[in-house]
Amino acid sequence: MPLLPAVFLDRDGTLNRQIIREGRPYPPATLEEFRLYEGVAQCCEQLKAAGFVLVVVTNQPDVGRGTQDRQIVESMHRHLRSLIPSIDLIQVCYHGGENHGQPCPCRKPRPGMLISAAAHFGLDLSQSWMVGDRWRDVEAGHSAGCRTIFIDHSYAEPTPNPAPHFTVNSFEEATLAILQRQKLP
């Protein structure tokens, strides 16, 4: 059986609006703050119709740091799945990160969530894409062997290194880039 291509999707700043404070992005703190970007559900439908497995891979370190309730994050994910039923899997790293004594292989920029999903679904990582708005997303995609798309929101933080394969300004532009290059050389 041939391996399947996937589009790995970061959550905050990619699918839903992030909260910006002093030029830096933060996840929504409540379900009421959780709002998709316009056109995201339709773009996901297009990617699904083109044969991609859709996997959300998101760091939610505030849970591990004790500043966010895991049940609130999970309610956001139930809501996300109701808004975008074409999502096949949502993978979450709840660890607070190395600075909080919680290193792990799943926290982006490490590729653990992508590799786990690839094993679960039988995915061809070389024909897959990682789409995100932070350098961690791009690095995770590169490490997993995926093509990468960086959605540039001009945050006050470092830009991706290594460089993404494509830089765009919206999820709609990312979708178009993927669909135009569906079969990689």
mmCIF file of C-alpha atoms in Angstrom:
data_model
loop_
_atom_site.group_PDB
_atom_site.id
_atom_site.type_symbol
_atom_site.label_atom_id
_atom_site.label_comp_id
_atom_site.label_asym_id
_atom_site.label_seq_id
_atom_site.Cartn_x
_atom_site.Cartn_y
_atom_site.Cartn_z
ATOM 1 C CA MET A 1 0.000 0.000 0.000
ATOM 2 C CA PRO A 2 1.495 3.386 -0.993
ATOM 3 C CA LEU A 3 2.331 5.901 1.694
ATOM 4 C CA LEU A 4 0.045 8.925 1.976
ATOM 5 C CA PRO A 5 0.990 12.606 1.861
ATOM 6 C CA ALA A 6 0.028 14.863 4.757
ATOM 7 C CA VAL A 7 -0.241 18.507 5.612
ATOM 8 C CA PHE A 8 0.871 19.133 9.180
ATOM 9 C CA LEU A 9 -0.770 22.247 10.555
ATOM 10 C CA ASP A 10 0.297 24.390 13.440
ATOM 11 C CA ARG A 11 -2.726 25.709 15.349
ATOM 12 C CA ASP A 12 -2.290 29.229 16.750
ATOM 13 C CA GLY A 13 -1.433 31.776 14.064
ATOM 14 C CA THR A 14 -2.027 29.229 11.305
ATOM 15 C CA LEU A 15 -5.616 28.002 11.695
ATOM 16 C CA ASN A 16 -6.877 30.331 14.412
ATOM 17 C CA ARG A 17 -6.106 33.885 15.391
ATOM 18 C CA GLN A 18 -3.413 34.329 17.968
ATOM 19 C CA ILE A 19 -3.359 37.029 20.637
ATOM 20 C CA ILE A 20 -0.624 39.601 19.967
ATOM 21 C CA ARG A 21 1.069 41.389 22.865
ATOM 22 C CA GLU A 22 4.035 43.681 22.203
ATOM 23 C CA GLY A 23 4.553 42.061 18.805
ATOM 24 C CA ARG A 24 4.653 38.512 20.162
ATOM 25 C CA PRO A 25 2.008 35.805 19.563
ATOM 26 C CA TYR A 26 0.132 33.995 22.333
ATOM 27 C CA PRO A 27 -2.580 31.311 22.182
ATOM 28 C CA PRO A 28 -6.161 32.169 23.019
ATOM 29 C CA ALA A 29 -6.810 31.718 26.742
ATOM 30 C CA THR A 30 -10.512 30.866 26.481
ATOM 31 C CA LEU A 31 -12.865 29.144 24.090
ATOM 32 C CA GLU A 32 -14.495 32.545 23.498
ATOM 33 C CA GLU A 33 -11.143 33.898 22.212
ATOM 34 C CA PHE A 34 -10.682 30.934 19.840
ATOM 35 C CA ARG A 35 -11.511 32.172 16.322
ATOM 36 C CA LEU A 36 -10.488 30.687 12.982
ATOM 37 C CA TYR A 37 -9.017 32.808 10.251
ATOM 38 C CA GLU A 38 -11.487 33.382 7.452
ATOM 39 C CA GLY A 39 -11.358 30.694 4.765
ATOM 40 C CA VAL A 40 -9.405 28.133 6.819
ATOM 41 C CA ALA A 41 -12.156 25.490 6.865
ATOM 42 C CA GLN A 42 -12.607 25.737 3.092
ATOM 43 C CA CYS A 43 -8.847 25.516 2.503
ATOM 44 C CA CYS A 44 -8.653 22.391 4.654
ATOM 45 C CA GLU A 45 -11.479 20.874 2.608
ATOM 46 C CA GLN A 46 -9.483 21.575 -0.575
ATOM 47 C CA LEU A 47 -6.376 19.927 0.864
ATOM 48 C CA LYS A 48 -8.402 16.908 1.996
ATOM 49 C CA ALA A 49 -10.042 16.615 -1.435
ATOM 50 C CA ALA A 50 -6.551 16.655 -2.998
ATOM 51 C CA GLY A 51 -5.672 13.538 -0.983
ATOM 52 C CA PHE A 52 -3.788 14.915 2.002
ATOM 53 C CA VAL A 53 -4.111 13.614 5.545
ATOM 54 C CA LEU A 54 -4.566 16.668 7.801
ATOM 55 C CA VAL A 55 -2.771 16.607 11.139
ATOM 56 C CA VAL A 56 -2.699 19.486 13.597
ATOM 57 C CA VAL A 57 0.564 19.542 15.578
ATOM 58 C CA THR A 58 0.543 22.115 18.349
ATOM 59 C CA ASN A 59 2.679 23.038 21.333
ATOM 60 C CA GLN A 60 0.529 24.115 24.278
ATOM 61 C CA PRO A 61 3.230 24.688 26.905
ATOM 62 C CA ASP A 62 1.060 26.875 29.135
ATOM 63 C CA VAL A 63 -0.612 23.665 30.361
ATOM 64 C CA GLY A 64 2.733 22.228 31.473
ATOM 65 C CA ARG A 65 3.667 25.566 33.011
ATOM 66 C CA GLY A 66 0.433 25.635 35.009
ATOM 67 C CA THR A 67 -0.949 28.831 33.447
ATOM 68 C CA GLN A 68 -3.592 27.171 31.238
ATOM 69 C CA ASP A 69 -6.129 24.466 32.043
ATOM 70 C CA ARG A 70 -5.815 21.364 29.855
ATOM 71 C CA GLN A 71 -9.614 21.005 29.706
ATOM 72 C CA ILE A 72 -9.889 24.459 28.114
ATOM 73 C CA VAL A 73 -7.353 23.516 25.449
ATOM 74 C CA GLU A 74 -9.206 20.255 24.793
ATOM 75 C CA SER A 75 -12.499 22.165 24.486
ATOM 76 C CA MET A 76 -10.810 24.349 21.845
ATOM 77 C CA HIS A 77 -9.787 21.206 19.978
ATOM 78 C CA ARG A 78 -13.306 19.770 20.072
ATOM 79 C CA HIS A 79 -14.529 23.095 18.716
ATOM 80 C CA LEU A 80 -11.795 23.086 16.054
ATOM 81 C CA ARG A 81 -12.830 19.611 14.892
ATOM 82 C CA SER A 82 -16.473 20.714 14.701
ATOM 83 C CA LEU A 83 -15.455 23.696 12.531
ATOM 84 C CA ILE A 84 -13.034 21.666 10.385
ATOM 85 C CA PRO A 85 -14.264 18.059 10.209
ATOM 86 C CA SER A 86 -11.607 17.249 7.581
ATOM 87 C CA ILE A 87 -8.901 17.248 10.284
ATOM 88 C CA ASP A 88 -7.769 13.655 10.773
ATOM 89 C CA LEU A 89 -5.793 14.066 13.995
ATOM 90 C CA ILE A 90 -4.834 16.705 16.544
ATOM 91 C CA GLN A 91 -1.547 16.050 18.314
ATOM 92 C CA VAL A 92 -0.614 18.207 21.281
ATOM 93 C CA CYS A 93 2.567 18.659 23.284
ATOM 94 C CA TYR A 94 1.552 19.903 26.726
ATOM 95 C CA HIS A 95 5.100 19.988 28.119
ATOM 96 C CA GLY A 96 6.381 23.334 29.382
ATOM 97 C CA GLY A 97 9.709 23.036 27.572
ATOM 98 C CA GLU A 98 13.305 22.658 28.605
ATOM 99 C CA ASN A 99 13.362 25.970 30.486
ATOM 100 C CA HIS A 100 10.625 24.522 32.714
ATOM 101 C CA GLY A 101 12.287 21.139 33.256
ATOM 102 C CA GLN A 102 10.025 19.379 30.754
ATOM 103 C CA PRO A 103 12.064 18.476 27.645
ATOM 104 C CA CYS A 104 10.455 15.966 25.314
ATOM 105 C CA PRO A 105 10.739 14.614 21.768
ATOM 106 C CA CYS A 106 7.265 15.827 20.783
ATOM 107 C CA ARG A 107 7.706 19.561 21.434
ATOM 108 C CA LYS A 108 8.409 21.489 18.254
ATOM 109 C CA PRO A 109 11.037 22.224 16.992
ATOM 110 C CA ARG A 110 11.596 18.502 17.485
ATOM 111 C CA PRO A 111 9.738 16.387 14.920
ATOM 112 C CA GLY A 112 8.202 13.846 17.331
ATOM 113 C CA MET A 113 4.542 14.672 16.628
ATOM 114 C CA LEU A 114 5.104 14.508 12.860
ATOM 115 C CA ILE A 115 6.974 11.210 13.053
ATOM 116 C CA SER A 116 4.329 9.711 15.349
ATOM 117 C CA ALA A 117 1.533 10.698 12.942
ATOM 118 C CA ALA A 118 3.533 9.317 10.007
ATOM 119 C CA ALA A 119 3.784 5.930 11.729
ATOM 120 C CA HIS A 120 0.094 5.997 12.684
ATOM 121 C CA PHE A 121 -1.248 6.828 9.205
ATOM 122 C CA GLY A 122 1.504 5.434 6.967
ATOM 123 C CA LEU A 123 2.582 8.861 5.727
ATOM 124 C CA ASP A 124 5.248 9.734 3.206
ATOM 125 C CA LEU A 125 7.062 12.590 4.930
ATOM 126 C CA SER A 126 8.969 13.468 1.750
ATOM 127 C CA GLN A 127 5.627 14.218 0.045
ATOM 128 C CA SER A 128 4.217 16.042 3.083
ATOM 129 C CA TRP A 129 4.146 19.663 4.199
ATOM 130 C CA MET A 130 4.479 21.494 7.506
ATOM 131 C CA VAL A 131 2.642 24.843 7.676
ATOM 132 C CA GLY A 132 3.210 27.207 10.574
ATOM 133 C CA ASP A 133 3.840 30.747 11.726
ATOM 134 C CA ARG A 134 6.883 30.260 13.965
ATOM 135 C CA TRP A 135 10.475 29.151 13.477
ATOM 136 C CA ARG A 136 9.751 26.023 15.564
ATOM 137 C CA ASP A 137 7.230 24.820 12.981
ATOM 138 C CA VAL A 138 9.667 25.239 10.108
ATOM 139 C CA GLU A 139 12.475 23.487 11.979
ATOM 140 C CA ALA A 140 10.195 20.578 12.939
ATOM 141 C CA GLY A 141 9.132 20.186 9.310
ATOM 142 C CA HIS A 142 12.724 20.225 8.068
ATOM 143 C CA SER A 143 13.765 17.702 10.727
ATOM 144 C CA ALA A 144 10.962 15.351 9.673
ATOM 145 C CA GLY A 145 11.878 15.629 5.984
ATOM 146 C CA CYS A 146 8.821 17.663 4.939
ATOM 147 C CA ARG A 147 8.516 20.711 2.736
ATOM 148 C CA THR A 148 7.843 23.774 4.871
ATOM 149 C CA ILE A 149 5.664 26.844 4.546
ATOM 150 C CA PHE A 150 6.089 29.808 6.868
ATOM 151 C CA ILE A 151 3.128 32.134 7.364
ATOM 152 C CA ASP A 152 4.834 35.445 8.091
ATOM 153 C CA HIS A 153 2.869 37.608 10.517
ATOM 154 C CA SER A 154 5.919 39.852 11.178
ATOM 155 C CA TYR A 155 6.222 38.873 14.831
ATOM 156 C CA ALA A 156 8.888 40.481 16.990
ATOM 157 C CA GLU A 157 10.900 37.247 17.154
ATOM 158 C CA PRO A 158 13.514 35.336 15.148
ATOM 159 C CA THR A 159 12.687 34.208 11.635
ATOM 160 C CA PRO A 160 13.060 30.549 10.669
ATOM 161 C CA ASN A 161 16.506 29.052 10.263
ATOM 162 C CA PRO A 162 16.808 26.892 8.249
ATOM 163 C CA ALA A 163 14.764 28.918 5.815
ATOM 164 C CA PRO A 164 11.320 27.622 4.847
ATOM 165 C CA HIS A 165 10.723 26.323 1.356
ATOM 166 C CA PHE A 166 8.004 28.964 0.923
ATOM 167 C CA THR A 167 6.989 32.104 2.809
ATOM 168 C CA VAL A 168 3.412 33.365 2.535
ATOM 169 C CA ASN A 169 1.114 35.827 4.293
ATOM 170 C CA SER A 170 -1.953 33.652 4.900
ATOM 171 C CA PHE A 171 -3.229 30.096 5.168
ATOM 172 C CA GLU A 172 -5.017 30.577 1.853
ATOM 173 C CA GLU A 173 -1.671 31.366 0.185
ATOM 174 C CA ALA A 174 -0.129 28.304 1.853
ATOM 175 C CA THR A 175 -2.938 26.110 0.528
ATOM 176 C CA LEU A 176 -2.465 27.456 -2.987
ATOM 177 C CA ALA A 177 1.302 26.809 -2.813
ATOM 178 C CA ILE A 178 0.699 23.204 -1.726
ATOM 179 C CA LEU A 179 -1.960 22.493 -4.343
ATOM 180 C CA GLN A 180 0.210 23.957 -7.106
ATOM 181 C CA ARG A 181 3.110 21.708 -6.085
ATOM 182 C CA GLN A 182 1.215 18.609 -5.001
ATOM 183 C CA LYS A 183 3.677 16.126 -6.490
ATOM 184 C CA LEU A 184 7.231 16.968 -5.535
ATOM 185 C CA PRO A 185 10.102 16.435 -7.977
#
